[in-house]
Amino acid sequence: MMMSSPTDVLNDREMKRKNLTLEYVLNSKNKNNIPSLQEFVEKETQRIIKLTDFRKNVAQIWTTMFKRVLQETNVEGTVEEGVSWSIINKRENVSEDHSPPHPSTTTTRQSTNKKSAIIMTEKALREMENNYKKVIESGNVWRLESGRIVEEVMLHYALSLKYEHPVHSMILNPSDSSYADVFTEKELEEIGDFKEVDFDQELPKPLHEYLYTYLDKKTLDDLNNSIMNKTFSPSTDPDLYWARKSFEEVIELYNMKFFDDDYIEDDVEYRIWPFVFKCFDLTKIRARSGKRKLQGSSDRYNQSRSLSAHQPTARHHVGMQPDMKCTFMNYELGFSEVALKDGEIGTKELYESGMEASKMLKDFLVSIVRDRPSILHVTKTAAFIISGLHISVIVMDCPKGSVCRITQSDRAMFPLKPHVCSPQLIPIIELVYRTRLYLLETVKAIEEFNEVVSIGRKGKKRALLPPCITNSSGSSSTKSTTDSDDQSPKRQKH
């Protein structure tokens, strides 16, 4: 017996989608009605569900097919922008044809410690939709030059997705390829360019000049001599002291032939990349490693926790525990996540940079503007994503409206040999320093805030930014614990 190939199955399913759409369009035409995408979705919900692969963009699949059939049949129809796809995504029964991928590739985090997609629950969908509608009703939105409102477009897209995505928490990365069919290229450029984060701030002249003295040093002896030739005082030249120390620690790895042997994840953080958190040592920002829990994510998970008269009180969720976190006063500003090894599109790095980091950074932003609402559009938070010998930075801001924007730097590789040390290490040091400058902008805004924010009734919604959604089908790497638990949970290493 011959087995159908995946391509044959896909083509068969696509043909069935086309036949269903064609049937509706021709029936409408025969009844002298104008075919409508919204009506099609409402009338044929169950059949649409059976023919939909929910791993893909539901709205894009059916909208494209509807337009195609209208064009091929030369029938004039209506393709509304505001079609509600939630009726499809809130389905109860899913056929075998479009079941989720095999557990070895996509599983819920409750059953495995691998990073994976998390299915949106109905409760999370309702929470998300409610957050968007409140923001849109408030008028605190981002209207593009095209006339479209960013929050409305994002809501429409969010309702079409089965798995949790940053868009469900009102987070937008204009570089995310999934938005190519959601916004136009010009709109994405406008979103990315408005008060842009480009990691191109001018460095202090002494720091710039010192870094580039290493550029012509190609041998280990040259590098060692450069380090010994000049020293700086941490009290009078803190930036130069840190830059020199950064080079010294890297050169020391070459002297010890560190990369000739295997190393573990702690080595990645404490031996290869220690200059990242040391960059903040001589500033007002405190950077501390050692799995310190995040108060922002803890607040989000416990926001609805209360005493219950009918069932046991919900257990307390401990916040996320990154490898390092940056704080100023009682505010969390940034963090780092470290992994031993992973490729650029490895599952862990994709999840942490795309989903986990985004939500954590928004938790920080929400906490800051809750107390200091007027600094919303000048506040930035940041994360260092380190995967073995690679590093990238994510910066979050809210330049306009209520959308939290993600800007991610290019990925840089740690220099493994002395002859490439300077050309590879200098841009990394510049990137870390410029990220520090962004966080110091937030520190300055916090310090200069001089307004009175009245204390109102508990429970009254006054926040400018709605918090990230809490999707219970697969929580992030937190552990449920009561206040009486003896010790804080440790995050799994991946």
Coordinates of C-alpha atoms in Angstrom, one line a residue:
M1 CA 0.0 0.0 0.0
M2 CA 1.4 3.4 -1.0
M3 CA 1.7 6.0 1.7
S4 CA 0.9 9.6 1.0
S5 CA 3.8 12.0 1.1
P6 CA 3.6 15.1 3.4
T7 CA 3.4 17.2 0.2
D8 CA 0.4 15.2 -1.1
V9 CA -1.4 15.6 2.3
L10 CA -0.7 19.3 2.3
N11 CA -1.9 19.7 -1.3
D12 CA -5.0 17.7 -0.4
R13 CA -5.8 19.9 2.6
E14 CA -5.2 23.1 0.6
M15 CA -7.5 21.8 -2.1
K16 CA -10.2 21.1 0.4
R17 CA -9.8 24.7 1.8
K18 CA -10.2 26.0 -1.7
N19 CA -13.3 23.9 -2.4
L20 CA -14.9 25.1 0.9
T21 CA -14.2 28.7 0.1
L22 CA -15.4 28.3 -3.5
E23 CA -18.6 26.7 -2.4
Y24 CA -19.4 29.6 -0.1
V25 CA -18.5 32.3 -2.7
L26 CA -20.6 30.7 -5.4
N27 CA -23.5 30.1 -3.1
S28 CA -23.4 33.8 -2.1
K29 CA -23.2 34.9 -5.8
N30 CA -26.2 32.7 -6.7
K31 CA -28.2 34.3 -3.9
N32 CA -27.2 37.8 -5.1
N33 CA -25.3 38.3 -1.9
I34 CA -21.8 39.8 -1.6
P35 CA -19.4 37.2 -0.2
S36 CA -17.9 38.4 3.1
L37 CA -14.8 36.9 4.9
Q38 CA -16.4 37.6 8.3
E39 CA -19.6 35.8 7.3
F40 CA -17.6 33.0 5.8
V41 CA -15.7 32.5 9.1
E42 CA -19.0 32.6 11.1
K43 CA -21.0 30.3 8.9
E44 CA -18.3 27.7 8.2
T45 CA -16.5 27.7 11.6
Q46 CA -16.5 23.9 12.2
R47 CA -15.4 23.1 8.6
I48 CA -12.7 25.7 8.8
I49 CA -11.4 24.2 12.0
K50 CA -11.2 20.8 10.5
L51 CA -9.1 22.1 7.6
T52 CA -6.8 24.3 9.5
D53 CA -3.2 23.6 10.5
F54 CA -3.0 25.6 13.8
R55 CA 0.8 25.6 13.7
K56 CA 0.5 28.2 11.0
N57 CA -1.0 31.7 10.8
V58 CA -4.7 31.0 10.7
A59 CA -5.7 34.4 9.5
Q60 CA -3.1 34.5 6.8
I61 CA -4.1 31.0 5.4
W62 CA -7.8 31.7 5.1
T63 CA -7.6 35.4 4.1
T64 CA -5.2 34.5 1.3
M65 CA -7.4 31.7 0.1
F66 CA -10.5 33.9 0.2
K67 CA -8.9 36.6 -1.9
R68 CA -7.6 34.0 -4.3
V69 CA -11.0 32.5 -4.9
L70 CA -12.6 35.9 -5.4
Q71 CA -10.0 36.7 -8.0
E72 CA -10.2 33.4 -9.8
T73 CA -14.0 33.5 -9.9
N74 CA -14.1 37.2 -10.7
V75 CA -16.6 37.8 -7.9
E76 CA -16.6 41.0 -6.0
G77 CA -16.4 40.4 -2.2
T78 CA -15.6 42.0 1.1
V79 CA -12.4 41.1 3.0
E80 CA -12.8 42.9 6.3
E81 CA -9.7 43.8 8.3
G82 CA -11.4 43.3 11.7
V83 CA -12.4 39.7 11.2
S84 CA -12.5 38.0 14.6
W85 CA -10.4 34.8 14.4
S86 CA -10.9 34.1 18.1
I87 CA -13.9 31.9 17.3
I88 CA -11.5 29.6 15.4
N89 CA -8.7 29.7 17.9
K90 CA -11.1 29.0 20.8
R91 CA -12.1 25.7 19.2
E92 CA -12.8 22.7 21.5
N93 CA -12.2 19.8 19.1
V94 CA -9.2 19.5 16.8
S95 CA -8.9 16.8 14.2
E96 CA -5.9 14.5 13.8
D97 CA -5.0 16.2 10.6
H98 CA -3.8 19.4 12.3
S99 CA -2.7 18.1 15.7
P100 CA 0.3 19.8 17.2
P101 CA 3.8 18.6 16.3
H102 CA 5.2 15.5 17.8
P103 CA 6.2 15.9 21.5
S104 CA 9.9 15.5 20.6
T105 CA 9.8 18.9 18.8
T106 CA 7.0 20.9 20.5
T107 CA 5.8 20.1 24.0
T108 CA 4.4 22.0 26.9
R109 CA 6.9 23.0 29.5
Q110 CA 5.0 21.0 32.2
S111 CA 6.1 17.8 30.6
T112 CA 9.7 18.7 29.7
N113 CA 12.4 21.2 30.6
K114 CA 13.0 22.0 26.9
K115 CA 11.9 25.4 25.7
S116 CA 8.8 25.0 23.6
A117 CA 5.6 26.5 22.3
I118 CA 2.8 27.1 24.9
I119 CA -0.8 26.8 23.8
M120 CA -3.0 29.8 24.7
T121 CA -5.7 29.0 27.1
E122 CA -9.2 30.5 26.8
K123 CA -8.6 32.4 30.0
A124 CA -5.4 33.9 28.7
L125 CA -7.1 34.8 25.4
R126 CA -9.8 36.6 27.3
E127 CA -7.3 38.4 29.4
M128 CA -5.3 39.4 26.3
E129 CA -8.3 40.7 24.4
N130 CA -9.5 42.6 27.4
N131 CA -6.1 44.3 27.9
Y132 CA -6.1 45.4 24.2
K133 CA -9.6 46.7 24.2
K134 CA -9.1 48.8 27.3
V135 CA -6.0 50.4 25.8
I136 CA -7.7 51.1 22.5
E137 CA -10.7 52.6 24.4
S138 CA -8.4 54.8 26.4
G139 CA -6.9 56.4 23.3
N140 CA -3.3 55.8 24.5
V141 CA -2.4 54.2 21.1
W142 CA 0.2 54.4 18.4
R143 CA -1.3 55.7 15.1
L144 CA 0.9 55.2 12.1
E145 CA 1.2 57.5 9.1
S146 CA -0.9 55.0 7.1
G147 CA -3.7 55.7 9.6
R148 CA -3.7 52.2 11.1
I149 CA -3.5 51.9 14.9
V150 CA -0.7 49.5 16.0
E151 CA -2.6 48.1 18.9
E152 CA -5.6 47.3 16.7
V153 CA -3.5 45.5 14.2
M154 CA -1.7 43.6 16.9
L155 CA -5.0 42.5 18.5
H156 CA -6.2 41.2 15.2
Y157 CA -3.0 39.2 14.7
A158 CA -2.9 37.9 18.3
L159 CA -6.4 36.4 17.9
S160 CA -5.2 34.4 15.0
L161 CA -2.5 32.6 16.9
K162 CA -2.8 29.2 18.7
Y163 CA 0.5 29.4 20.6
E164 CA 1.6 32.1 23.0
H165 CA 3.6 34.9 21.3
P166 CA 4.9 38.2 22.7
V167 CA 2.1 40.0 20.8
H168 CA -0.4 38.5 23.3
S169 CA 1.4 40.7 25.9
M170 CA 1.4 43.8 23.7
I171 CA 5.0 43.3 22.9
L172 CA 6.2 44.0 19.3
N173 CA 9.6 43.3 17.7
P174 CA 9.5 44.9 14.2
S175 CA 12.3 42.7 13.1
D176 CA 10.3 39.5 13.8
S177 CA 9.7 37.9 10.4
S178 CA 6.2 36.8 11.6
Y179 CA 5.0 40.4 11.2
A180 CA 5.9 40.5 7.5
D181 CA 2.3 39.8 6.6
V182 CA 0.8 41.8 9.5
F183 CA 2.3 45.2 8.8
T184 CA 3.6 46.6 5.6
E185 CA 7.4 47.0 5.2
K186 CA 7.0 50.8 5.4
E187 CA 5.0 50.5 8.7
L188 CA 7.6 48.2 10.2
E189 CA 10.3 50.7 9.3
E190 CA 8.3 53.5 10.9
I191 CA 7.8 51.4 14.1
G192 CA 11.5 50.5 14.3
D193 CA 12.8 54.0 13.4
F194 CA 10.7 56.1 15.8
K195 CA 13.0 57.2 18.7
E196 CA 15.2 54.3 17.4
V197 CA 17.4 52.2 19.6
D198 CA 20.5 51.6 17.4
F199 CA 23.3 50.8 19.8
D200 CA 25.3 53.6 18.2
Q201 CA 25.7 56.2 21.0
E202 CA 29.0 58.0 20.9
L203 CA 31.5 56.6 23.4
P204 CA 33.6 59.0 25.6
K205 CA 36.7 60.0 23.7
P206 CA 39.2 58.5 26.2
L207 CA 37.4 55.2 26.2
H208 CA 37.2 55.0 22.4
E209 CA 40.9 56.0 22.0
Y210 CA 42.0 53.4 24.6
L211 CA 40.1 50.5 23.0
Y212 CA 41.5 51.2 19.6
T213 CA 45.1 51.1 20.8
Y214 CA 44.6 47.3 20.8
L215 CA 43.6 47.1 17.2
D216 CA 47.1 46.4 15.8
K217 CA 48.0 43.9 18.4
K218 CA 47.9 40.5 16.7
T219 CA 50.0 38.2 18.9
L220 CA 49.7 37.1 22.5
D221 CA 53.0 38.8 23.4
D222 CA 51.7 42.1 21.9
L223 CA 48.5 41.8 23.9
N224 CA 50.3 41.0 27.2
N225 CA 52.7 44.0 26.7
S226 CA 49.7 46.3 26.1
I227 CA 48.0 45.3 29.3
M228 CA 51.2 45.8 31.3
N229 CA 52.0 49.2 29.8
K230 CA 49.1 51.1 31.3
T231 CA 46.9 50.9 34.3
F232 CA 43.9 53.1 35.5
S233 CA 42.4 54.0 38.8
P234 CA 38.8 52.8 39.4
S235 CA 38.0 55.9 41.3
T236 CA 39.2 58.5 38.8
D237 CA 38.9 56.5 35.5
P238 CA 36.2 53.9 36.0
D239 CA 35.4 53.4 32.3
L240 CA 39.0 52.9 31.4
Y241 CA 39.6 50.7 34.4
W242 CA 36.7 48.4 33.3
A243 CA 37.9 48.4 29.6
R244 CA 41.4 47.4 30.6
K245 CA 40.2 44.8 33.0
S246 CA 38.0 43.3 30.2
F247 CA 40.9 42.9 27.9
E248 CA 43.1 41.6 30.7
E249 CA 40.6 38.8 31.6
V250 CA 40.3 37.7 28.0
I251 CA 44.0 37.7 27.4
E252 CA 44.4 35.6 30.6
L253 CA 42.2 33.0 29.0
Y254 CA 44.7 32.8 26.1
N255 CA 47.6 32.6 28.5
M256 CA 46.0 29.7 30.3
K257 CA 45.0 27.9 27.0
F258 CA 41.5 27.9 28.4
F259 CA 39.8 27.0 25.2
D260 CA 41.9 23.9 24.6
D261 CA 39.7 22.0 27.1
D262 CA 36.0 21.7 27.7
Y263 CA 34.2 24.1 30.0
I264 CA 30.9 24.1 31.8
E265 CA 28.1 26.7 32.0
D266 CA 29.5 28.4 35.1
D267 CA 32.7 29.0 33.1
V268 CA 30.7 30.8 30.4
E269 CA 29.3 33.3 32.9
Y270 CA 32.2 33.7 35.3
R271 CA 35.3 33.1 33.1
I272 CA 34.4 34.0 29.5
W273 CA 31.8 36.9 30.0
P274 CA 32.5 38.4 33.5
F275 CA 33.1 41.8 32.0
V276 CA 29.4 42.1 31.1
F277 CA 28.1 42.4 34.7
K278 CA 31.4 44.1 35.8
C279 CA 30.5 47.0 33.5
F280 CA 27.9 48.1 36.0
D281 CA 30.2 47.9 39.1
L282 CA 31.2 51.5 39.2
T283 CA 27.8 53.0 38.4
K284 CA 24.6 53.5 40.3
I285 CA 23.3 50.3 38.9
R286 CA 23.9 47.1 40.9
A287 CA 24.5 44.0 38.9
R288 CA 24.5 40.8 40.9
S289 CA 24.7 37.2 39.8
G290 CA 23.6 34.0 41.6
K291 CA 20.1 33.3 40.5
R292 CA 18.3 36.1 42.3
K293 CA 14.6 36.0 41.8
L294 CA 12.8 38.8 39.9
Q295 CA 10.2 40.7 41.8
G296 CA 8.5 42.0 38.6
S297 CA 7.7 38.5 37.3
S298 CA 6.6 37.4 40.8
D299 CA 4.2 40.3 41.0
R300 CA 2.7 39.4 37.7
Y301 CA 2.1 35.8 38.6
N302 CA 0.6 36.6 42.0
Q303 CA -1.4 39.7 41.1
S304 CA -4.7 37.8 41.4
R305 CA -3.8 35.8 44.5
S306 CA -6.1 36.3 47.5
L307 CA -7.7 34.5 50.4
S308 CA -10.3 31.9 49.3
A309 CA -13.3 30.8 51.4
H310 CA -14.2 27.8 49.1
Q311 CA -10.8 26.3 48.2
P312 CA -7.2 26.4 49.4
T313 CA -5.4 29.7 48.8
A314 CA -3.5 29.7 45.6
R315 CA 0.2 28.9 46.1
H316 CA 2.7 31.7 45.8
H317 CA 4.8 31.9 42.6
V318 CA 8.5 32.8 43.0
G319 CA 9.8 35.1 40.3
M320 CA 12.0 34.2 37.4
Q321 CA 15.7 33.6 38.4
P322 CA 18.0 34.8 35.7
D323 CA 21.8 34.4 35.9
M324 CA 22.3 38.1 36.6
K325 CA 20.0 41.0 37.3
C326 CA 20.6 44.8 37.3
T327 CA 18.8 47.0 39.8
F328 CA 18.6 50.6 40.8
M329 CA 16.9 51.4 44.1
N330 CA 14.1 48.9 44.3
Y331 CA 13.6 48.8 40.5
E332 CA 14.8 46.0 38.2
L333 CA 16.3 47.3 35.0
G334 CA 18.0 44.4 33.3
F335 CA 19.3 40.8 33.4
S336 CA 21.4 38.2 31.7
E337 CA 20.5 34.7 30.6
V338 CA 23.4 32.3 30.0
A339 CA 23.5 28.9 28.3
L340 CA 26.5 26.6 27.6
K341 CA 26.0 26.1 23.9
D342 CA 23.3 26.8 21.3
G343 CA 23.1 27.9 17.8
E344 CA 21.5 31.2 16.7
I345 CA 18.2 29.5 16.1
G346 CA 18.5 27.0 18.9
T347 CA 15.3 26.5 20.8
K348 CA 16.5 27.8 24.1
E349 CA 17.9 31.0 22.6
L350 CA 14.8 31.6 20.5
Y351 CA 12.5 31.1 23.5
E352 CA 14.6 33.2 25.9
S353 CA 15.2 36.1 23.5
G354 CA 11.8 36.0 21.9
M355 CA 9.4 35.1 24.6
E356 CA 10.9 34.8 28.1
A357 CA 13.1 37.8 28.0
S358 CA 10.4 40.0 26.4
K359 CA 8.0 39.3 29.2
M360 CA 10.6 39.8 31.9
L361 CA 11.6 43.1 30.5
K362 CA 8.0 44.3 30.3
D363 CA 7.5 43.2 33.9
F364 CA 10.3 45.6 34.8
L365 CA 8.8 48.4 32.7
V366 CA 5.3 47.9 34.3
S367 CA 6.8 48.2 37.8
I368 CA 8.7 51.4 37.0
V369 CA 5.8 53.3 35.4
R370 CA 3.3 52.1 37.9
D371 CA 5.2 54.4 40.4
R372 CA 6.5 57.0 37.9
P373 CA 3.9 57.1 35.1
S374 CA 5.2 60.2 33.3
I375 CA 8.5 58.5 32.4
L376 CA 6.9 55.8 30.3
H377 CA 8.1 56.9 27.0
V378 CA 11.8 57.5 28.1
T379 CA 12.2 54.3 30.1
K380 CA 14.3 51.4 28.8
T381 CA 15.1 47.9 30.1
A382 CA 17.6 45.5 28.7
A383 CA 18.8 41.8 28.6
F384 CA 22.0 40.1 27.7
I385 CA 21.4 36.8 25.9
I386 CA 24.5 34.7 26.1
S387 CA 24.8 31.3 24.4
G388 CA 28.2 29.8 24.8
L389 CA 30.5 32.0 22.8
H390 CA 27.8 34.3 21.4
I391 CA 26.1 37.4 22.9
S392 CA 23.3 39.7 21.8
V393 CA 21.4 42.4 23.6
I394 CA 17.7 43.1 23.8
V395 CA 16.4 46.5 24.7
M396 CA 12.7 47.2 25.5
D397 CA 11.0 50.6 25.4
C398 CA 7.6 52.1 24.9
P399 CA 8.2 55.0 22.5
K400 CA 4.5 55.7 21.7
G401 CA 1.1 54.5 22.7
S402 CA 1.0 51.3 24.8
V403 CA 3.1 49.0 22.8
C404 CA 6.3 47.7 24.3
R405 CA 8.9 47.6 21.5
I406 CA 11.8 45.1 21.3
T407 CA 15.0 46.0 19.6
Q408 CA 17.7 43.3 19.3
S409 CA 21.3 43.8 18.5
D410 CA 23.3 41.8 16.0
R411 CA 24.9 38.7 17.5
A412 CA 28.6 38.8 18.3
M413 CA 31.1 36.0 18.8
F414 CA 33.7 35.9 21.5
P415 CA 37.3 35.9 20.1
L416 CA 38.9 32.5 20.5
K417 CA 42.4 33.4 19.3
P418 CA 44.8 36.4 20.0
H419 CA 45.0 37.5 16.4
V420 CA 41.2 38.2 16.2
C421 CA 41.0 39.4 19.8
S422 CA 40.8 43.2 19.1
P423 CA 38.6 43.3 16.1
Q424 CA 36.0 41.0 17.8
L425 CA 36.3 42.1 21.4
I426 CA 36.2 45.9 20.8
P427 CA 32.6 45.8 19.3
I428 CA 31.4 43.6 22.1
I429 CA 32.8 46.0 24.8
E430 CA 31.2 48.9 22.9
L431 CA 27.8 47.0 22.8
V432 CA 27.9 46.3 26.5
Y433 CA 28.9 49.9 27.3
R434 CA 26.1 51.3 25.1
T435 CA 23.6 49.0 26.8
R436 CA 24.7 50.4 30.1
L437 CA 24.1 53.9 28.7
Y438 CA 20.5 53.0 27.9
L439 CA 19.9 51.7 31.4
L440 CA 21.5 54.8 32.9
E441 CA 18.9 56.9 30.9
T442 CA 16.3 55.0 32.9
V443 CA 18.2 55.7 36.1
K444 CA 18.3 59.4 35.3
A445 CA 14.5 59.5 34.5
I446 CA 13.8 57.7 37.8
E447 CA 15.9 60.2 39.8
E448 CA 14.5 63.3 38.1
F449 CA 10.9 62.2 38.6
N450 CA 9.4 64.8 40.9
E451 CA 5.6 64.3 40.8
V452 CA 3.1 63.1 43.4
V453 CA 1.2 60.0 42.5
S454 CA -1.8 59.6 44.7
I455 CA -2.5 56.4 46.5
G456 CA -5.9 55.1 45.4
R457 CA -8.2 52.3 46.2
K458 CA -6.6 48.8 45.9
G459 CA -7.7 47.0 42.8
K460 CA -8.5 50.1 40.8
K461 CA -6.8 49.9 37.4
R462 CA -4.5 52.9 37.1
A463 CA -1.5 51.4 35.3
L464 CA -0.6 52.9 32.0
L465 CA 0.7 49.6 30.8
P466 CA -1.3 46.4 31.1
P467 CA 0.9 43.6 32.5
C468 CA 2.0 40.6 30.5
I469 CA -0.6 37.8 30.3
T470 CA -0.3 34.8 32.6
N471 CA -0.8 31.7 30.5
S472 CA -1.4 28.7 32.8
S473 CA -1.1 26.1 30.1
G474 CA 2.6 26.2 30.6
S475 CA 4.1 28.8 32.9
S476 CA 7.6 30.1 32.5
S477 CA 10.5 28.8 34.6
T478 CA 9.0 29.7 37.9
K479 CA 8.1 27.3 40.7
S480 CA 4.9 27.4 42.8
T481 CA 5.8 27.7 46.4
T482 CA 4.3 28.9 49.7
D483 CA 6.0 31.4 51.9
S484 CA 6.9 28.6 54.3
D485 CA 9.0 26.8 51.7
D486 CA 12.6 26.3 52.9
Q487 CA 14.5 27.3 49.8
S488 CA 14.0 29.2 46.6
P489 CA 13.9 27.1 43.4
K490 CA 16.8 26.9 41.0
R491 CA 16.3 27.2 37.3
Q492 CA 17.1 24.2 35.2
K493 CA 20.3 24.5 33.2
H494 CA 19.9 23.8 29.5

